[in-house]
Coordinates of C-alpha atoms in Angstrom, one line a residue:
X311 CA -0.1 0.0 0.0
X312 CA 1.2 3.6 -0.7
X313 CA 2.7 4.9 2.5
X314 CA 2.4 8.7 1.4
X315 CA 0.6 10.2 4.2
X316 CA -0.4 13.7 5.1
X317 CA 1.7 15.8 7.4
X318 CA 1.2 15.0 11.1
X319 CA 0.1 11.4 10.3
X320 CA 2.4 8.6 11.3
X321 CA 2.2 4.8 10.5
X322 CA 3.1 2.4 13.1
X323 CA 2.7 -1.4 14.0
X324 CA 1.4 -2.7 17.2
X325 CA 1.6 -6.6 17.8
X326 CA -1.0 -8.1 20.4
X327 CA -1.5 -11.6 21.3
X328 CA -4.2 -11.6 18.5
X329 CA -3.0 -9.6 15.5
X330 CA -0.2 -7.6 14.1
X331 CA -2.1 -4.5 13.7
X332 CA -1.3 -1.5 11.5
X333 CA -2.2 2.0 13.0
X334 CA -2.2 5.5 11.9
X335 CA -1.7 7.8 14.6
X336 CA -2.0 11.8 14.9
X337 CA -2.2 14.3 17.8
X338 CA -0.8 14.4 21.3
X339 CA 0.4 11.0 22.5
X340 CA -1.0 12.1 25.9
X341 CA -4.1 13.3 24.5
X342 CA -7.8 12.2 24.8
X343 CA -8.0 8.7 22.9
X344 CA -9.8 9.0 19.5
X345 CA -10.1 6.0 17.6
X346 CA -11.3 5.7 13.9
X347 CA -12.5 2.4 12.6
X348 CA -12.9 1.9 8.8
X349 CA -15.4 0.3 6.7
X350 CA -15.4 -2.7 4.2
X351 CA -13.0 -2.6 1.4
X352 CA -11.1 0.3 2.8
X353 CA -8.5 1.0 5.5
X354 CA -7.3 3.4 7.9
X355 CA -6.0 5.7 5.0
X356 CA -9.5 6.8 4.3
X357 CA -9.3 8.8 7.6
X358 CA -5.9 10.3 7.4
X359 CA -6.9 13.6 5.9
X360 CA -9.5 14.0 8.7
X361 CA -6.7 13.1 11.1
X362 CA -4.5 16.1 10.1
X363 CA -7.5 18.5 10.8
X364 CA -8.4 17.1 14.2
X365 CA -7.2 19.2 17.3
X366 CA -4.0 18.2 18.9
X367 CA -5.7 17.7 22.3
X368 CA -6.8 14.2 21.0
X369 CA -4.6 11.1 20.4
X370 CA -6.1 10.0 17.2
X371 CA -5.6 6.6 16.2
X372 CA -6.9 4.5 13.1
X373 CA -6.2 0.7 12.8
X374 CA -6.7 -1.4 9.9
X375 CA -8.8 -4.2 10.6
X376 CA -7.6 -7.7 9.9
X377 CA -7.3 -8.5 6.3
X378 CA -7.4 -4.8 5.4
X379 CA -4.6 -2.4 4.7
X380 CA -1.1 -3.2 6.1
X381 CA -2.6 -5.2 9.2
X382 CA -1.9 -9.0 9.2
X383 CA -4.2 -11.0 7.5
X384 CA -5.9 -13.7 9.5
X385 CA -9.5 -15.6 8.9
X386 CA -12.6 -14.2 10.0
X387 CA -14.9 -16.5 12.0
X388 CA -18.3 -15.2 10.4
X389 CA -20.2 -17.4 13.2
X390 CA -18.7 -14.7 15.8
X391 CA -20.5 -11.8 13.8
X392 CA -17.9 -9.0 14.0
X393 CA -16.4 -10.2 17.4
X394 CA -13.1 -11.2 15.5
X395 CA -12.8 -7.4 14.7
X396 CA -14.0 -6.0 18.2
X397 CA -11.9 -8.3 20.0
X398 CA -8.9 -7.5 17.9
X399 CA -9.8 -3.9 18.9
X400 CA -9.8 -4.8 22.6
X401 CA -6.4 -6.5 22.4
X402 CA -4.9 -3.0 20.7
X403 CA -6.6 -0.8 23.3
X404 CA -4.7 -2.9 25.8
X405 CA -1.6 -3.0 24.3
X406 CA -1.7 0.9 24.0
X407 CA -3.1 1.2 27.4
X408 CA -6.1 3.1 26.3
X409 CA -9.2 4.0 28.4
X410 CA -11.9 6.4 28.2
X411 CA -12.1 6.1 24.5
X412 CA -14.3 7.9 21.8
X413 CA -14.9 5.5 19.1
X414 CA -16.0 6.4 15.7
X415 CA -17.1 3.7 13.2
X416 CA -17.9 4.1 9.6
X417 CA -19.9 1.7 7.6
X418 CA -19.3 -2.1 8.9
X419 CA -16.7 0.0 11.3
X420 CA -20.1 1.2 12.8
X421 CA -21.1 -2.5 13.4
X422 CA -17.9 -3.1 15.1
X423 CA -18.1 -0.1 17.3
X424 CA -21.8 -1.3 18.3
X425 CA -20.3 -4.7 19.1
X426 CA -17.5 -3.2 21.1
X427 CA -19.8 -1.0 22.9
X428 CA -21.8 -4.1 24.0
X429 CA -18.8 -5.8 25.1
X430 CA -16.8 -3.2 26.8
X431 CA -18.8 -0.1 27.4
X432 CA -16.8 0.9 30.3
X433 CA -13.9 1.5 27.8
X434 CA -16.0 4.2 26.2
X435 CA -16.9 7.9 26.7
X436 CA -18.6 8.2 23.4
X437 CA -19.7 6.5 20.2
X438 CA -20.1 8.0 16.7
X439 CA -21.6 5.9 14.1
X440 CA -21.0 7.0 10.6
X441 CA -23.3 5.7 7.7
X442 CA -23.5 2.7 10.0
X443 CA -24.8 -0.8 8.8
X444 CA -28.0 -1.6 10.7
X445 CA -28.1 -3.2 13.9
X446 CA -29.9 -6.1 12.4
X447 CA -27.0 -7.0 10.0
X448 CA -26.5 -6.2 6.2
X449 CA -29.5 -7.4 3.9
X450 CA -32.4 -10.1 4.3
X451 CA -34.6 -8.8 7.2
X452 CA -38.0 -6.9 7.7
X453 CA -38.4 -3.8 9.5
X454 CA -38.4 -5.7 13.1
X455 CA -35.1 -7.6 12.1
X456 CA -37.1 -11.1 11.1
X457 CA -35.2 -12.8 8.3
X458 CA -37.0 -13.0 4.9
X459 CA -35.6 -16.5 4.3
X460 CA -35.4 -19.2 7.2
X461 CA -31.8 -19.9 5.8
X462 CA -30.8 -16.0 5.4
X463 CA -30.9 -16.5 1.9
X464 CA -29.8 -13.2 -0.1
X465 CA -27.1 -12.2 2.3
X466 CA -23.6 -13.0 3.0
X467 CA -20.5 -13.8 0.5
X468 CA -22.3 -15.1 -2.4
X469 CA -23.8 -11.6 -3.0
X470 CA -20.7 -10.0 -3.8
X471 CA -20.1 -8.8 -7.5
X472 CA -17.8 -11.5 -8.9
X473 CA -16.2 -8.9 -11.3
X474 CA -15.4 -6.6 -8.4
X475 CA -14.0 -9.5 -6.5
X476 CA -11.7 -10.4 -9.3
X477 CA -10.7 -6.7 -10.0
X478 CA -9.9 -6.5 -6.3
X479 CA -7.6 -9.6 -6.3
X480 CA -5.5 -8.4 -9.1
X481 CA -5.4 -4.9 -7.7
X482 CA -6.9 -3.2 -10.5
X483 CA -6.2 0.5 -9.8
X484 CA -7.7 1.9 -13.0
X485 CA -11.2 2.8 -14.0
X486 CA -11.5 0.8 -17.1
X487 CA -13.8 -1.8 -15.8
X488 CA -17.4 -1.2 -14.4
X489 CA -16.6 -2.9 -11.4
X490 CA -13.2 -2.0 -10.7
X491 CA -12.2 -0.5 -7.1
X492 CA -11.7 2.9 -8.5
X493 CA -15.1 2.8 -10.5
X494 CA -17.1 1.5 -7.4
X495 CA -15.5 4.0 -5.0
X496 CA -16.5 7.0 -7.2
X497 CA -19.8 5.7 -7.9
X498 CA -20.8 4.4 -4.6
X499 CA -18.5 5.5 -1.7
X500 CA -19.4 9.0 -2.1
X501 CA -22.4 10.9 -3.5
X502 CA -23.0 11.9 -7.2
X503 CA -21.6 15.5 -6.8
X504 CA -18.4 14.7 -5.2
X505 CA -15.0 15.0 -6.9
X506 CA -11.8 13.4 -5.4
X507 CA -8.5 15.0 -5.4
X508 CA -6.5 12.8 -8.0
X509 CA -3.8 12.2 -5.4
X510 CA -6.1 11.3 -2.7
X511 CA -8.2 9.2 -4.7
X512 CA -5.1 7.1 -5.9
X513 CA -4.3 6.6 -2.2
X514 CA -7.7 5.4 -1.5
X515 CA -7.8 2.9 -4.4
X516 CA -4.7 1.5 -3.2
X517 CA -5.9 1.2 0.2
X518 CA -8.9 -0.7 -1.2
X519 CA -6.7 -3.0 -3.2
X520 CA -4.7 -4.1 -0.1
X521 CA -7.9 -6.0 1.0
X522 CA -7.4 -9.8 1.5
X523 CA -9.6 -11.6 -1.0
X524 CA -10.8 -14.9 -0.5
X525 CA -13.2 -17.3 1.6
X526 CA -11.7 -16.5 4.8
X527 CA -11.9 -12.8 4.3
X528 CA -13.6 -10.6 1.7
X529 CA -15.9 -11.7 0.5
X530 CA -16.4 -14.9 2.2
X531 CA -17.8 -18.3 1.4
X532 CA -21.5 -19.1 0.6
X533 CA -24.1 -22.0 0.4
X534 CA -26.4 -22.8 -2.3
X535 CA -30.0 -22.4 -1.2
X536 CA -33.5 -23.4 -2.2
X537 CA -34.7 -19.8 -1.2
X538 CA -34.7 -16.9 -3.5
X539 CA -32.0 -15.7 -4.7
X540 CA -30.3 -19.2 -4.6
X541 CA -27.5 -18.5 -2.3
X542 CA -27.1 -18.4 1.6
X543 CA -24.2 -17.3 3.7
X544 CA -21.3 -19.3 4.7
X545 CA -19.2 -19.5 7.8
X546 CA -16.2 -17.7 7.0
X547 CA -15.4 -14.0 5.9
X548 CA -16.6 -10.7 6.1
X549 CA -19.7 -10.5 4.3
X550 CA -21.1 -13.5 6.2
X551 CA -19.9 -11.8 9.5
X552 CA -22.4 -9.0 9.0
X553 CA -25.3 -11.3 7.5
X554 CA -28.3 -11.0 10.0
X555 CA -27.5 -14.9 10.2
X556 CA -24.6 -14.0 12.5
X557 CA -24.7 -10.1 13.3
X558 CA -27.0 -8.6 15.6
X559 CA -26.2 -5.7 18.0
X560 CA -29.4 -4.9 19.4
X561 CA -28.2 -5.5 22.8
X562 CA -26.8 -2.2 22.8
X563 CA -30.1 -1.2 24.0
X564 CA -29.5 -3.2 27.2
X565 CA -26.2 -2.2 28.4
X566 CA -25.7 -0.7 31.7
X567 CA -23.4 2.0 31.0
X568 CA -24.5 3.9 27.9
X569 CA -22.2 6.3 26.1
X570 CA -23.6 9.2 24.3
X571 CA -24.1 8.2 20.3
X572 CA -23.8 10.5 17.3
X573 CA -25.2 8.9 14.2
X574 CA -23.9 10.7 11.1
X575 CA -25.4 9.6 7.5
X576 CA -26.1 10.8 4.0
X577 CA -29.1 11.2 2.4
X578 CA -27.8 10.1 -0.6
X579 CA -26.2 6.8 0.6
X580 CA -26.2 3.9 -2.0
X581 CA -24.7 1.4 0.3
X582 CA -26.6 2.0 3.7
X583 CA -30.0 2.9 3.1
X584 CA -33.4 1.9 2.7
X585 CA -32.9 1.5 -0.9
X586 CA -29.3 0.2 -0.9
X587 CA -27.9 -1.1 -4.4
X588 CA -26.0 -3.8 -2.3
X589 CA -29.4 -5.3 -0.7
X590 CA -30.7 -8.2 -2.5
X591 CA -34.6 -7.0 -1.8
X592 CA -33.9 -3.6 -3.5
X593 CA -32.1 -5.1 -6.3
X594 CA -34.9 -7.7 -6.9
X595 CA -37.6 -5.0 -6.8
X596 CA -35.4 -2.8 -9.1
X597 CA -35.3 -5.8 -11.5
X598 CA -31.8 -6.5 -11.0
X599 CA -32.1 -10.0 -9.7
X600 CA -34.4 -12.1 -11.4
X601 CA -37.6 -14.1 -10.0
X602 CA -37.8 -11.5 -7.2
X603 CA -40.8 -13.0 -4.9
X604 CA -42.2 -9.5 -4.1
X605 CA -42.5 -7.0 -1.2
X606 CA -44.4 -9.3 0.7
X607 CA -41.9 -12.3 0.9
X608 CA -38.6 -10.2 0.5
X609 CA -38.8 -6.3 0.7
X610 CA -35.7 -4.2 0.6
X611 CA -34.2 -4.1 4.0
X612 CA -35.3 -0.7 5.9
X613 CA -31.5 -0.1 7.2
X614 CA -31.9 3.5 8.1
X615 CA -35.2 3.0 9.8
X616 CA -33.9 0.1 11.6
X617 CA -31.0 2.0 12.8
X618 CA -33.3 4.8 14.0
X619 CA -35.8 2.3 15.7
X620 CA -32.8 0.7 17.7
X621 CA -31.2 4.1 18.5
X622 CA -34.9 5.2 19.8
X623 CA -35.0 2.3 22.0
X624 CA -31.7 3.0 23.4
X625 CA -32.8 6.6 24.3
X626 CA -36.1 5.1 26.0
X627 CA -33.7 2.8 27.8
X628 CA -31.8 5.6 29.4
X629 CA -29.2 6.4 26.8
X630 CA -28.7 9.5 24.4
X631 CA -28.2 9.8 20.7
X632 CA -28.1 12.6 18.2
X633 CA -28.8 12.1 14.6
X634 CA -27.2 14.4 11.7
X635 CA -28.4 14.0 8.3
X636 CA -26.3 15.4 5.7
X637 CA -27.9 16.5 2.4
X638 CA -26.5 15.7 -1.3
X639 CA -23.9 13.2 0.7
X640 CA -23.2 9.6 0.0
X641 CA -21.7 7.0 2.2
X642 CA -18.8 9.0 3.2
X643 CA -19.5 12.2 5.2
X644 CA -16.2 12.6 6.6
X645 CA -14.6 12.8 3.1
X646 CA -17.5 14.6 1.1
X647 CA -18.2 17.3 4.0
X648 CA -15.0 17.3 6.3
X649 CA -15.2 20.3 7.8
X650 CA -18.8 19.9 8.7
X651 CA -18.4 16.3 9.9
X652 CA -15.4 17.6 12.1
X653 CA -17.4 20.4 13.6
X654 CA -20.2 18.1 14.3
X655 CA -17.8 15.4 15.7
X656 CA -16.1 17.8 17.9
X657 CA -19.1 19.5 19.4
X658 CA -20.4 16.2 20.3
X659 CA -17.2 15.1 21.9
X660 CA -17.0 18.3 24.1
X661 CA -20.7 18.2 25.4

């Protein structure tokens, strides 16, 4: 991966009993810990520009999850949901002697942040969920989290785009293929009006191509199914780890120590929304997956509505949350509207 980083951001490695973890750091080593957790097919590099602009009063740490960026590649046991990732974070925090942590999770990183809050709420002072996946997992559920199919068909590793996986595996950094990493980033990671700085875009695409590809990592394995659309989740890899078969962070509502939560998302997000182009139900409704059984049997997953429902329940149970919805913004508010994102985040952390 390209090691060129903005001024003030340093690359390091931390070895724990679980993982040899690559981390980016910025700010005061004695400052308030602020940890940034990246999303799927990305890495800490997507946070580097934000890290340069945060006040030096924070000790900013952005790790690469297992199988991403420059961290060690180890298998992801999907039957544990995202606990491999959250347990890796816990080992990292122990190694760095971090407590009173403000935790930011983007996309799948939001799912990891929710899981960490369930397992170790005493370590957290605040949680920011940026464009987070639903607490009910990714794909294949109705509003209340019930599965559309008994075997969770239509979720997991079998739903990945084969061409994208192939281009990722060979490290294609061009935009010549419809499903190249660069094309996918420019089409889906941001809203339609965002234009990347060329050098930054190159760094992000290289970070995407550092993703470990295979059954044990991205996207994971799959099982045939008699239910629509003919494929069900396997037991290994990232997309299976976030399948609702194994992922459920609704226990967030019941934790005793409830850190305040900031939820930030864009109204033009095509990855996590009630009309996600990565959700089998929506693709079926849109005619992109054949033989869709209809809204009654397999509706699009209402991801945003589900998140709001769980956060409302969190507030009813004694917690607090604040929602910020960015207009004309896609999946990456911290990249698309960095000044506003930083302002909202810092105001939240100070309150």
